[in-house]
mmCIF file of C-alpha atoms in Angstrom:
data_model
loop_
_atom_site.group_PDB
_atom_site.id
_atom_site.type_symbol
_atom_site.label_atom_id
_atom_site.label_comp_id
_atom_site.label_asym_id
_atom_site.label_seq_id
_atom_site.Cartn_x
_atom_site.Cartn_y
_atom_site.Cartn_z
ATOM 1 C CA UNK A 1 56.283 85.596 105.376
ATOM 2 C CA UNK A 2 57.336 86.670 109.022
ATOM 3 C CA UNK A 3 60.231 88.069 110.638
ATOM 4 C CA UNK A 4 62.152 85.668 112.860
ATOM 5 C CA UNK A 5 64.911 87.992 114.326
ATOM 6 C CA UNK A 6 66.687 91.281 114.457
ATOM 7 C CA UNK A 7 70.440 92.311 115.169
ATOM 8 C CA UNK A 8 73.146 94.920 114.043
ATOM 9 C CA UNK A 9 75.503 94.094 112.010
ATOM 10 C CA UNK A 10 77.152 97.490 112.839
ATOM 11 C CA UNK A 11 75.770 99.879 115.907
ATOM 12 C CA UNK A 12 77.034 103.332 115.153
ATOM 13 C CA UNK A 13 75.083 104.528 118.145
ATOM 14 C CA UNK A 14 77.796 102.786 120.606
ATOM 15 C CA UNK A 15 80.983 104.715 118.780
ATOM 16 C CA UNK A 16 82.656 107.327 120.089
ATOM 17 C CA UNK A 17 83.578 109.998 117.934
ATOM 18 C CA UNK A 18 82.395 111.413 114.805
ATOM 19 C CA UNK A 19 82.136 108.426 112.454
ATOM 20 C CA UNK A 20 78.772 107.346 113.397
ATOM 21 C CA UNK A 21 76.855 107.336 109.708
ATOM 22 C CA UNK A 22 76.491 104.096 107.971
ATOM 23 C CA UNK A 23 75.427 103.430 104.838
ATOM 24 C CA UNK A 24 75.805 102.256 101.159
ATOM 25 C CA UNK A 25 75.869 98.469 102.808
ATOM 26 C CA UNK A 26 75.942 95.186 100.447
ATOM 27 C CA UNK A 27 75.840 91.324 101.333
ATOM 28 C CA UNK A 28 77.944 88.824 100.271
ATOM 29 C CA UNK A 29 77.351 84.818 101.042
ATOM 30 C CA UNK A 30 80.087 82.715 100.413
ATOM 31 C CA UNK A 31 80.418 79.319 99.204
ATOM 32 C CA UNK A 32 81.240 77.807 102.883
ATOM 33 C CA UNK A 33 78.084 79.709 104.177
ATOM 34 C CA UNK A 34 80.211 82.727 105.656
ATOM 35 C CA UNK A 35 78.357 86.049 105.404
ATOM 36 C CA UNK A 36 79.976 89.194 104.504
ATOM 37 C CA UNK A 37 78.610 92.786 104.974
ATOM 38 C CA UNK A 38 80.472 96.080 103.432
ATOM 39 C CA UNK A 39 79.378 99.356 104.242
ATOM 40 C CA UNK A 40 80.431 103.154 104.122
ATOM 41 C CA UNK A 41 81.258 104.726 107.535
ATOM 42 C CA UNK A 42 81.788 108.186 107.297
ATOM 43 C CA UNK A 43 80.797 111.415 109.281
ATOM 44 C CA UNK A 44 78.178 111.873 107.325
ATOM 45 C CA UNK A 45 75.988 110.486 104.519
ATOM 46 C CA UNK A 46 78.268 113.100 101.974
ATOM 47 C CA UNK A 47 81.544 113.601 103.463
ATOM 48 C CA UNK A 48 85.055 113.240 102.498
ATOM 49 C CA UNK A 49 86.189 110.929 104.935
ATOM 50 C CA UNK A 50 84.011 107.904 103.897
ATOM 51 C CA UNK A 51 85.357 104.729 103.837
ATOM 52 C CA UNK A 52 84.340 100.858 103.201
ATOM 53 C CA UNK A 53 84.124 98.946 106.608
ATOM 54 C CA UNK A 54 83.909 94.772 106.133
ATOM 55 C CA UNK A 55 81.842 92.855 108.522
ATOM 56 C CA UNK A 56 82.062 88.906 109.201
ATOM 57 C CA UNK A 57 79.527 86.427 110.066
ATOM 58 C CA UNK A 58 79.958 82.851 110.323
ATOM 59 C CA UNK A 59 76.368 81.927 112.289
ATOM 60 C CA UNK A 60 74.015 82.771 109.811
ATOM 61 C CA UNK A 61 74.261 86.142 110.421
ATOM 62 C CA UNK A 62 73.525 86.095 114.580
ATOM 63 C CA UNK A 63 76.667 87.764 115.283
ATOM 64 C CA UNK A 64 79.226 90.084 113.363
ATOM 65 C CA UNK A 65 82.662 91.362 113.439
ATOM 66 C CA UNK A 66 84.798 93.665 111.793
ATOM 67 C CA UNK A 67 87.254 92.340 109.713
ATOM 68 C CA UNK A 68 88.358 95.506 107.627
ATOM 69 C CA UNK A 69 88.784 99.399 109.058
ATOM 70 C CA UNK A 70 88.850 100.253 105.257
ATOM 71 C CA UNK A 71 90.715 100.824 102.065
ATOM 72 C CA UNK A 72 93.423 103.134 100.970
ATOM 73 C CA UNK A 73 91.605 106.303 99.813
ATOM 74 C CA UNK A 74 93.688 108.098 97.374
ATOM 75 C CA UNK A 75 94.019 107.155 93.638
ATOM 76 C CA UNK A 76 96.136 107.916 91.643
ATOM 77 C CA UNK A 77 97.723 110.846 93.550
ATOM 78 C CA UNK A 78 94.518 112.369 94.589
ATOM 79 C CA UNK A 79 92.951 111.958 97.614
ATOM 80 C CA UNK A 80 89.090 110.662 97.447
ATOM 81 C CA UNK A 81 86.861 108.294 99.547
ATOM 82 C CA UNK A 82 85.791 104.788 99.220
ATOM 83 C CA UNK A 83 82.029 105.246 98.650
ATOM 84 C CA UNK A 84 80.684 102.109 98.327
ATOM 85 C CA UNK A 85 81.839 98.397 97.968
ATOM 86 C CA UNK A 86 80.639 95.036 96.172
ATOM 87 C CA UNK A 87 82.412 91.497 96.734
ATOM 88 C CA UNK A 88 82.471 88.901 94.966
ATOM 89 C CA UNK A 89 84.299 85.282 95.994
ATOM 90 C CA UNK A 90 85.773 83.903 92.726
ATOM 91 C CA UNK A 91 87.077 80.259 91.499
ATOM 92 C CA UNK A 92 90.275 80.235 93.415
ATOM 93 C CA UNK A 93 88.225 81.159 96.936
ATOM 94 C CA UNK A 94 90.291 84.843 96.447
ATOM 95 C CA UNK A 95 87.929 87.787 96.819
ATOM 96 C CA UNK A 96 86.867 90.524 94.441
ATOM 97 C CA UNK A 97 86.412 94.298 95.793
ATOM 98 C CA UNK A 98 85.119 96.092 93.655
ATOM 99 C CA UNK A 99 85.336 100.303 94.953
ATOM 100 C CA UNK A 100 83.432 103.292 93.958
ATOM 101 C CA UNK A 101 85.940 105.649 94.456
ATOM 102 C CA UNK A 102 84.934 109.898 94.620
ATOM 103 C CA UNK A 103 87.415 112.210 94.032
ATOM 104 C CA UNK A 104 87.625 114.366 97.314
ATOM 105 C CA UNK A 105 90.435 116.930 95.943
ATOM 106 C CA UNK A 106 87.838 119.996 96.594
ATOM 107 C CA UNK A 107 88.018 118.792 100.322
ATOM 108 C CA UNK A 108 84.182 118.699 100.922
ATOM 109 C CA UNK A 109 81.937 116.010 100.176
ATOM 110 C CA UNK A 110 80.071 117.716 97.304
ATOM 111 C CA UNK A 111 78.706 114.887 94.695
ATOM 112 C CA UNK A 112 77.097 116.902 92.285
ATOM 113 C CA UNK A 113 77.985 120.657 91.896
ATOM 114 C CA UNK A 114 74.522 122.185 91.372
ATOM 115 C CA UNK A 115 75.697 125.337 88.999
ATOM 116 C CA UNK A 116 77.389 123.215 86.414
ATOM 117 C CA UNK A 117 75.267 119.916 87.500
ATOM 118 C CA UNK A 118 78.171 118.243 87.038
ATOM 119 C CA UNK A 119 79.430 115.129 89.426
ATOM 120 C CA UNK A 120 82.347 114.858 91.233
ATOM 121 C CA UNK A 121 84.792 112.376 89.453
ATOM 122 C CA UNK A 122 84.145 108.489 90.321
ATOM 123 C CA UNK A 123 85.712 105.584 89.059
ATOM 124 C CA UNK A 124 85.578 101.780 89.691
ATOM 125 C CA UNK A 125 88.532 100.219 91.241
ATOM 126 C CA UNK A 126 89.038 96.572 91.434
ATOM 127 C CA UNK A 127 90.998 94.668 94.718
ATOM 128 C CA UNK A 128 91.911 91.323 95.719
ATOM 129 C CA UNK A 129 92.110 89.390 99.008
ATOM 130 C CA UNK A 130 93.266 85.855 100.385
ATOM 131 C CA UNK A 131 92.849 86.060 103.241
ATOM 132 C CA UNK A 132 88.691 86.244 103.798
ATOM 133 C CA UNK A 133 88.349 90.302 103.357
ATOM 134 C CA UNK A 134 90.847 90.916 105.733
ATOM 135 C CA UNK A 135 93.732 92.712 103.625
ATOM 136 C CA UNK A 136 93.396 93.868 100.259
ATOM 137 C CA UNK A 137 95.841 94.772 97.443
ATOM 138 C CA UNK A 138 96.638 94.362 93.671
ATOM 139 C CA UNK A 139 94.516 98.001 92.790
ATOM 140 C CA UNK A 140 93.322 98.058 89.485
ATOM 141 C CA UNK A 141 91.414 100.714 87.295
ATOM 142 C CA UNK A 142 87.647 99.102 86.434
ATOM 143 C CA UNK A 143 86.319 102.205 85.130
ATOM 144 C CA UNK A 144 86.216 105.594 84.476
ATOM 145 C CA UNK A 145 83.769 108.016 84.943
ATOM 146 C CA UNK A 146 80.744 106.035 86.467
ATOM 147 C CA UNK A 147 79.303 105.022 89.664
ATOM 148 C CA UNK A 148 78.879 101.681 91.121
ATOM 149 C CA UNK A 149 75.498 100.099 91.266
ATOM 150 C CA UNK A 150 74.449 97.123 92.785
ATOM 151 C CA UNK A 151 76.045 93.828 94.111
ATOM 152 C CA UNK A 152 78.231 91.738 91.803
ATOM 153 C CA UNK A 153 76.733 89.278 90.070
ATOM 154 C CA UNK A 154 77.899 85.703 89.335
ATOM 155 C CA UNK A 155 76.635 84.423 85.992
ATOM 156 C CA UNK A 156 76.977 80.192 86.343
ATOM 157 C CA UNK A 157 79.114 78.924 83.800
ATOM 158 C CA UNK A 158 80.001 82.022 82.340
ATOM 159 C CA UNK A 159 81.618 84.867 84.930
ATOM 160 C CA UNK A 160 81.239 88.066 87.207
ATOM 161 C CA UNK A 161 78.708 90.904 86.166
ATOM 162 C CA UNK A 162 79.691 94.310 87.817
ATOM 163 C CA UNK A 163 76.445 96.972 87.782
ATOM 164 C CA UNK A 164 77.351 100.761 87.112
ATOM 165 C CA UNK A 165 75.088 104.121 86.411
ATOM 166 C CA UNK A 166 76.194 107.547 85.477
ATOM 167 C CA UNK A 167 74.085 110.925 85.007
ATOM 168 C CA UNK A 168 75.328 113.174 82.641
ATOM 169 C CA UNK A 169 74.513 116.826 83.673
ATOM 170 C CA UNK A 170 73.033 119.316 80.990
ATOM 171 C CA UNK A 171 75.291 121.016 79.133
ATOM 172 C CA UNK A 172 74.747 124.121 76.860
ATOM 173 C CA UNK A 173 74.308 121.337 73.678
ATOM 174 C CA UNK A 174 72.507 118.945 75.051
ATOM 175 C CA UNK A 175 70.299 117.631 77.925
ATOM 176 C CA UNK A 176 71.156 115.614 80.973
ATOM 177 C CA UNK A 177 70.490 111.591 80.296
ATOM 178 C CA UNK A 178 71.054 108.610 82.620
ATOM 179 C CA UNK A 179 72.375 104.986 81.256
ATOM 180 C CA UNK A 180 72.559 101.620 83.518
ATOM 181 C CA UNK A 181 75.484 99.456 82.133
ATOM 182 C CA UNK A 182 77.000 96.181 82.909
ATOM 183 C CA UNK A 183 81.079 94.990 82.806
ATOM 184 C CA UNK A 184 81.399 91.420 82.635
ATOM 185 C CA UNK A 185 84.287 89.396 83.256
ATOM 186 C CA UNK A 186 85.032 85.508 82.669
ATOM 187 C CA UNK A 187 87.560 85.022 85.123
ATOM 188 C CA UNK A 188 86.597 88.510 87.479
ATOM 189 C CA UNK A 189 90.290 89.779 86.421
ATOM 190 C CA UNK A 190 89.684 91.212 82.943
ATOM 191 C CA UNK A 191 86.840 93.192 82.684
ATOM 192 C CA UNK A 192 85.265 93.697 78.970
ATOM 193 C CA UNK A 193 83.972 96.283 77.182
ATOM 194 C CA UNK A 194 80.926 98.176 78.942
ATOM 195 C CA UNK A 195 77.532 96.671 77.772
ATOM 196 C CA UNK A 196 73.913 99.042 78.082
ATOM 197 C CA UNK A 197 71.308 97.567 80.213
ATOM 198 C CA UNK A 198 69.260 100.426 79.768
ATOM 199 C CA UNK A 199 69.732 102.381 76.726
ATOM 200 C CA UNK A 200 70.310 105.994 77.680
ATOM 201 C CA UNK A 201 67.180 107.640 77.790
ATOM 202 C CA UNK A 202 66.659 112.085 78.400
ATOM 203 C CA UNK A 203 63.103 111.482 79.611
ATOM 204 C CA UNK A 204 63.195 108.112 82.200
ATOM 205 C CA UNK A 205 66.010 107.598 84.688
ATOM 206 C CA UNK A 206 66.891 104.223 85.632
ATOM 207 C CA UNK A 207 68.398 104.859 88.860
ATOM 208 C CA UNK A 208 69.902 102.444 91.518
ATOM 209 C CA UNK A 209 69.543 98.357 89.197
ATOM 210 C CA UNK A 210 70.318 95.604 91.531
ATOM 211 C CA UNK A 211 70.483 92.298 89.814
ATOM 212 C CA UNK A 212 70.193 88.527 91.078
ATOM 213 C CA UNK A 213 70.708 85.271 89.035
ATOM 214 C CA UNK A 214 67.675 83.257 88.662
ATOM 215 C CA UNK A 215 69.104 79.671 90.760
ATOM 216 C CA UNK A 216 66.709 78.004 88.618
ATOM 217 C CA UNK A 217 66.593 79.265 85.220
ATOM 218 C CA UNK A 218 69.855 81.262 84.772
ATOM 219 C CA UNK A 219 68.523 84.433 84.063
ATOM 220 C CA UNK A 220 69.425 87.699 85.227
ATOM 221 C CA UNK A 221 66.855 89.816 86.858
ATOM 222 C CA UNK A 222 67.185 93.714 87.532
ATOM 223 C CA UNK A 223 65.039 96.502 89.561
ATOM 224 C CA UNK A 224 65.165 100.251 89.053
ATOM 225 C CA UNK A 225 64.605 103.030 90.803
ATOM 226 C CA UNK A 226 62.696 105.207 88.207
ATOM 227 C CA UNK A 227 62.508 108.635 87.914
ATOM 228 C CA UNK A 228 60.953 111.228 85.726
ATOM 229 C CA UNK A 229 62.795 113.949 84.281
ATOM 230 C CA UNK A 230 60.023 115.978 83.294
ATOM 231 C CA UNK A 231 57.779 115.620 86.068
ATOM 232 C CA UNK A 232 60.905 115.629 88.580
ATOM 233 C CA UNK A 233 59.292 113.026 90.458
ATOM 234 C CA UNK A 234 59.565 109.092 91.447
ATOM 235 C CA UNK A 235 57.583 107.044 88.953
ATOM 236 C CA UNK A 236 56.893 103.449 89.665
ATOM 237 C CA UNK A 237 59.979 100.679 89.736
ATOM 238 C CA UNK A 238 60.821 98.843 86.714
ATOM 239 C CA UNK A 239 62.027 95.495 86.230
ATOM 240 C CA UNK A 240 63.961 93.578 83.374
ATOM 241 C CA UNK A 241 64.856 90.218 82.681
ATOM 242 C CA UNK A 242 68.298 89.286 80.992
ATOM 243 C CA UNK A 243 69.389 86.797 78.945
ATOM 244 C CA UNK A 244 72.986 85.811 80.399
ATOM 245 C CA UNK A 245 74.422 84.480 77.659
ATOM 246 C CA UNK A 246 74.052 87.177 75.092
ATOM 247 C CA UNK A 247 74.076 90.016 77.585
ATOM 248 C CA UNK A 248 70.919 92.107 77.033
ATOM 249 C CA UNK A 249 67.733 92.913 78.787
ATOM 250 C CA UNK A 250 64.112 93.272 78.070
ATOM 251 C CA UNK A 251 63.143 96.730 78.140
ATOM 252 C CA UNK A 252 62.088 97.889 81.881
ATOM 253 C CA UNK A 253 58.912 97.699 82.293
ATOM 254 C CA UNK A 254 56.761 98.619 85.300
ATOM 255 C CA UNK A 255 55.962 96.962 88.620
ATOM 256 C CA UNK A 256 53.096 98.661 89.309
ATOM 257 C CA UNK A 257 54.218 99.530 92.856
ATOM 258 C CA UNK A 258 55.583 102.914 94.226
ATOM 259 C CA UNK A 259 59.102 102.788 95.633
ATOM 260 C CA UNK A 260 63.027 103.718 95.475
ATOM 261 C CA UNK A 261 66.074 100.998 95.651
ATOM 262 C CA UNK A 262 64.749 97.471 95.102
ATOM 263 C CA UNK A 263 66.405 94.000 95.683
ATOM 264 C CA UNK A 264 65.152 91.203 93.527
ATOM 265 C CA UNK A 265 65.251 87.751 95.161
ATOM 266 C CA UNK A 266 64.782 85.324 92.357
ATOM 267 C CA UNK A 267 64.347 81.627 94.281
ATOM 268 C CA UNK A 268 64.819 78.315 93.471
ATOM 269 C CA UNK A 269 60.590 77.250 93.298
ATOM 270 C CA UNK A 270 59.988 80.026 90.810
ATOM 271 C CA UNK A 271 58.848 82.993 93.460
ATOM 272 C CA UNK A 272 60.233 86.175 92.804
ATOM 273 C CA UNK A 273 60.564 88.296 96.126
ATOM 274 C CA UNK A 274 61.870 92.511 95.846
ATOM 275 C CA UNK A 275 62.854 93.904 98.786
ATOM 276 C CA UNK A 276 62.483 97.589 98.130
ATOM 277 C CA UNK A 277 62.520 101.187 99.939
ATOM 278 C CA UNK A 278 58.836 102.409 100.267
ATOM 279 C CA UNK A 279 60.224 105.514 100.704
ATOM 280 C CA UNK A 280 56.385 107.779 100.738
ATOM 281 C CA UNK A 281 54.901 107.639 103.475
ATOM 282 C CA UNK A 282 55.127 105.753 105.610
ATOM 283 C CA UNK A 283 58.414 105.229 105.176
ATOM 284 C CA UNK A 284 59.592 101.568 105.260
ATOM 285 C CA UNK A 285 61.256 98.634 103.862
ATOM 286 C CA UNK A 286 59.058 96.268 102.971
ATOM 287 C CA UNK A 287 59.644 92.758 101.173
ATOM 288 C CA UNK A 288 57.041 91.650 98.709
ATOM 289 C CA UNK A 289 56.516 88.291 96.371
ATOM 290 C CA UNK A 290 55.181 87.528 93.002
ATOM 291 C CA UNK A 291 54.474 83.910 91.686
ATOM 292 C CA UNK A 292 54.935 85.048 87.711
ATOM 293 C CA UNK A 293 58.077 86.400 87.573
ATOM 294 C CA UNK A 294 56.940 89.791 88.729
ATOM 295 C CA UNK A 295 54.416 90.358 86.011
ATOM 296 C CA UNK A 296 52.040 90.748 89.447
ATOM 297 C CA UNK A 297 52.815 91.383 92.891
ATOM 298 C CA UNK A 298 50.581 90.599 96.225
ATOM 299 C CA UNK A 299 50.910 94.216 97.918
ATOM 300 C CA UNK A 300 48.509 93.230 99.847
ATOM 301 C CA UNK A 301 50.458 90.688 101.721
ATOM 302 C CA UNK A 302 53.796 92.574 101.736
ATOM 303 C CA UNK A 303 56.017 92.419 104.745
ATOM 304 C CA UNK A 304 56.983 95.947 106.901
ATOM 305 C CA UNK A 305 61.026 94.846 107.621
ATOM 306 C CA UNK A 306 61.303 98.249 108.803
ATOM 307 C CA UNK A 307 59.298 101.240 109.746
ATOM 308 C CA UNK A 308 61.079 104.871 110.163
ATOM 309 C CA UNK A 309 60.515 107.107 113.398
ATOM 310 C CA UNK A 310 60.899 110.106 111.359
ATOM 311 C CA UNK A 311 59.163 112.305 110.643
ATOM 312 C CA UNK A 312 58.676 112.271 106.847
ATOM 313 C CA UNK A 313 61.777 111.856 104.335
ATOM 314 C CA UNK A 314 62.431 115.195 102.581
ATOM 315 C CA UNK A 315 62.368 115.266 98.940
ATOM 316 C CA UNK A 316 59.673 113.042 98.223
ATOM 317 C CA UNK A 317 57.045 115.747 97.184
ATOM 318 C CA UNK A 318 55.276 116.379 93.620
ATOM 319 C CA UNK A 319 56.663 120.074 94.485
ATOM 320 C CA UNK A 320 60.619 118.694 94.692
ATOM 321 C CA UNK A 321 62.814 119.627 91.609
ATOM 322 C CA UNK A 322 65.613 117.966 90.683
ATOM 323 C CA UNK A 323 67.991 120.223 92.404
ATOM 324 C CA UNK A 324 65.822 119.427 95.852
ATOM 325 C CA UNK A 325 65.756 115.984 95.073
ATOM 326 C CA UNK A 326 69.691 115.604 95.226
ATOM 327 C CA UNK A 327 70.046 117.435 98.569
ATOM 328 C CA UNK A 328 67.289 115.420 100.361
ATOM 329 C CA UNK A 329 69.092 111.652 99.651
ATOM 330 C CA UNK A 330 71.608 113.138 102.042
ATOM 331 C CA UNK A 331 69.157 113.184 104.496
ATOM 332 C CA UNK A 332 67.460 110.127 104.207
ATOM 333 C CA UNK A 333 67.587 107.542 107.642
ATOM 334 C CA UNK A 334 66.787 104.146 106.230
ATOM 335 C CA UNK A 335 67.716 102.666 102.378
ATOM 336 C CA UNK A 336 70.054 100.212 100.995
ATOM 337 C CA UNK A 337 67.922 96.689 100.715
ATOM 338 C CA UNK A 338 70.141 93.444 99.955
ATOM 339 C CA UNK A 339 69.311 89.751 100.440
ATOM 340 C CA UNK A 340 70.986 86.479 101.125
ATOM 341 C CA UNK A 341 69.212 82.943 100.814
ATOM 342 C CA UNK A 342 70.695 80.602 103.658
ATOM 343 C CA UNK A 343 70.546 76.888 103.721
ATOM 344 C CA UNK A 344 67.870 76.599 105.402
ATOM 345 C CA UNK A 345 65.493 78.947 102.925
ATOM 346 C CA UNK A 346 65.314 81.745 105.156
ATOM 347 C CA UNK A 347 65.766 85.067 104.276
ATOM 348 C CA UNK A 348 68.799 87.129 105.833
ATOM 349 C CA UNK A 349 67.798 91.154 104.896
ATOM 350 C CA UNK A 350 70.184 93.749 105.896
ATOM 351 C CA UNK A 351 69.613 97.585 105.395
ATOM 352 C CA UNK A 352 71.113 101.101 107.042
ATOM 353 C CA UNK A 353 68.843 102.413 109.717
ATOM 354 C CA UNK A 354 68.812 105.136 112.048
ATOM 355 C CA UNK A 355 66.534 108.028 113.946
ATOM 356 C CA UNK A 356 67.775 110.627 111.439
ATOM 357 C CA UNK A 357 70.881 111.064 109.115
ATOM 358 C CA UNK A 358 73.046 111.696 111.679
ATOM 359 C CA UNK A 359 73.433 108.089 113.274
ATOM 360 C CA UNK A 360 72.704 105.730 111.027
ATOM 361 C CA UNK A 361 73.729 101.639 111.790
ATOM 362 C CA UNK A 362 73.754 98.549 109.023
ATOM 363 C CA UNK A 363 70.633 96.217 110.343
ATOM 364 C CA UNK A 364 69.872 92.628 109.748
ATOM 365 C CA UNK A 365 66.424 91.066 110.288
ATOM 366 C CA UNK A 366 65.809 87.214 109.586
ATOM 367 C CA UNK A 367 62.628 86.220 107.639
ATOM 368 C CA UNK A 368 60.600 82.743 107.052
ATOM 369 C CA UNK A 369 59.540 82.648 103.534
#
């Protein structure tokens, strides 16, 4: 594997003005080869005023454009940002939004209130477009009460898979617990009941699942971030296959490799590829391959995408608790893997960069597999 090129989708460091923190970004390829990238832009990583930005390709990702400022940001009466954003295309060539959506009534951009440990209200919200990504409408409720997770996933044959996650804070009955679920849809209208991909578990979080078809077998695949509660520490990534016609996954079970956010790449001769966040030092991106379905991975001949100027992430510790842990991710410069396959078998990675949390731009980086 070697890189090929580099670019910016987005390059926060040439705005002027206060909204120069990217992040949250997510890759769409469409059926006619056009590449879209979403993205929050915001004044900072936890703020208020974030909102989902669109970018267009329609080179194989050598040059971009912005297509969409953003979305409206208040639901239901109550004002709130656009956190994050998945899209899908679907059967008619119309495409999906689908919105993580924070309630921002309190005016700051607090996600998790650390007396109560309690999050700020989220919900999925579903939107429509004809016109490429360019204007959006028809709002609809997804969700309530969880947090987006993940790109959409199109199941051949059979519909749209939308990824979610919620952590329940401890309560004077009871300890805090983290699920994964999935919401599938035949037609990506009407969503159905809320399936577990990961049963919810007090000792093991399952942070963070992205999930990828397998273009040769049909299969779902998924990657976790994985987190200790007792220890209040990283553990190793999981993985879990899926079975797309009956909805369920094997349970996770390890990768044997240290890291945060991982994208599986499932390809059409069998490899498996996970572009993850190494995010110990030193802290990179790095893409990495296994030839049995990720039972095995060659470390050894993993790819640096990216390597951070920092100087350390924060939070990454045996000494961080859980408290510490949720106040460094707002300070962390790099993150947010995603993939696209183009037609010519290369690799098209894009990921949120910058010197420090402050400026932070959506990359791209083009790799020969």
């Amino acid at each position: 594997m070697r890189i090929t090129g580099r670019g910016l989708v987005f390059d926060a460091t040439a705005v002027e003005g206060p909204f120069r923190v990217c992040s949250f970004d997510s890759l769409l390829q469409r059926e006619d080869g056009t590449l879209l990238v979403s993205f929050r832009r915001g004044t900072a990583k936890d703020s208020a005023d974030g909102n989902g930005v669109i970018c267009e390709s329609t080179d194989d990702g050598e040059s971009w454009s912005v297509i969409s400022e953003g979305f409206v940001t208040e639901f239901e009466g109550v004002p709130g940002e656009v956190r994050s954003v998945e899209l899908a295309e679907l059967d008619d060539g119309r495409l999906l939004a689908v919105l993580l959506w924070v309630d921002r009534s309190e005016g700051d951009g607090t996600l998790r209130d650390v007396e109560s440990d309690a999050m700020a209200p989220m919900h999925l919200l579903q939107e429509y477009s004809a016109d490429g990504g360019r204007t959006w409408g028809d709002r609809r409720l997804l969700k309530r009460e969880v947090v987006l997770s993940g790109p959409v996933v199109r199941l051949p044959g059979r519909g749209w898979l939308v990824t979610s996650e919620f952590s329940h804070g401890q309560t004077e009955t009871a300890g805090r617990f983290h699920g994964a679920y999935a919401h599938f849809s035949e037609d990506g209208e009407r969503f159905e009941a809320t399936v577990d991909v990961v049963d919810e578990d007090p000792d093991t979080f399952f942070y963070d699942q992205r999930q990828r078809c397998c273009p040769r077998t049909g299969r779902p695949v998924a990657m976790f971030w994985t987190y200790d509660v007792h220890a209040e520490a990283d553990i190793e990534m999981h993985m879990a296959w899926g079975a797309a016609g009956s909805l369920d996954w094997e349970t996770p079970r390890s990768m044997g490799m240290a890291g945060q956010i991982a994208m599986p790449i499932p390809l059409q001769d069998g490899r498996l590829l996970a572009f993850y966040v190494h995010r110990h030092e030193p802290g990179s991106l790095r893409l990495v391959a296994s030839e049995d379905e990720g039972l095995s991975w060659d470390s050894e001949n993993e790819l640096v995408v990216y390597s951070s100027s920092g100087l350390g992430e924060q939070g990454i510790s045996d000494e961080t608790t859980y408290d510490e842990f949720w106040e460094a991710m707002g300070t962390w410069s790099f993150g947010h893997p995603t993939a696209a396959v183009l037609s010519d078998g290369s690799l098209l990675l894009v990921y949120y960069a910058g010197a420090d949390e402050t400026c932070l731009s959506v990359h791209w980086a083009r790799v020969e597999i």
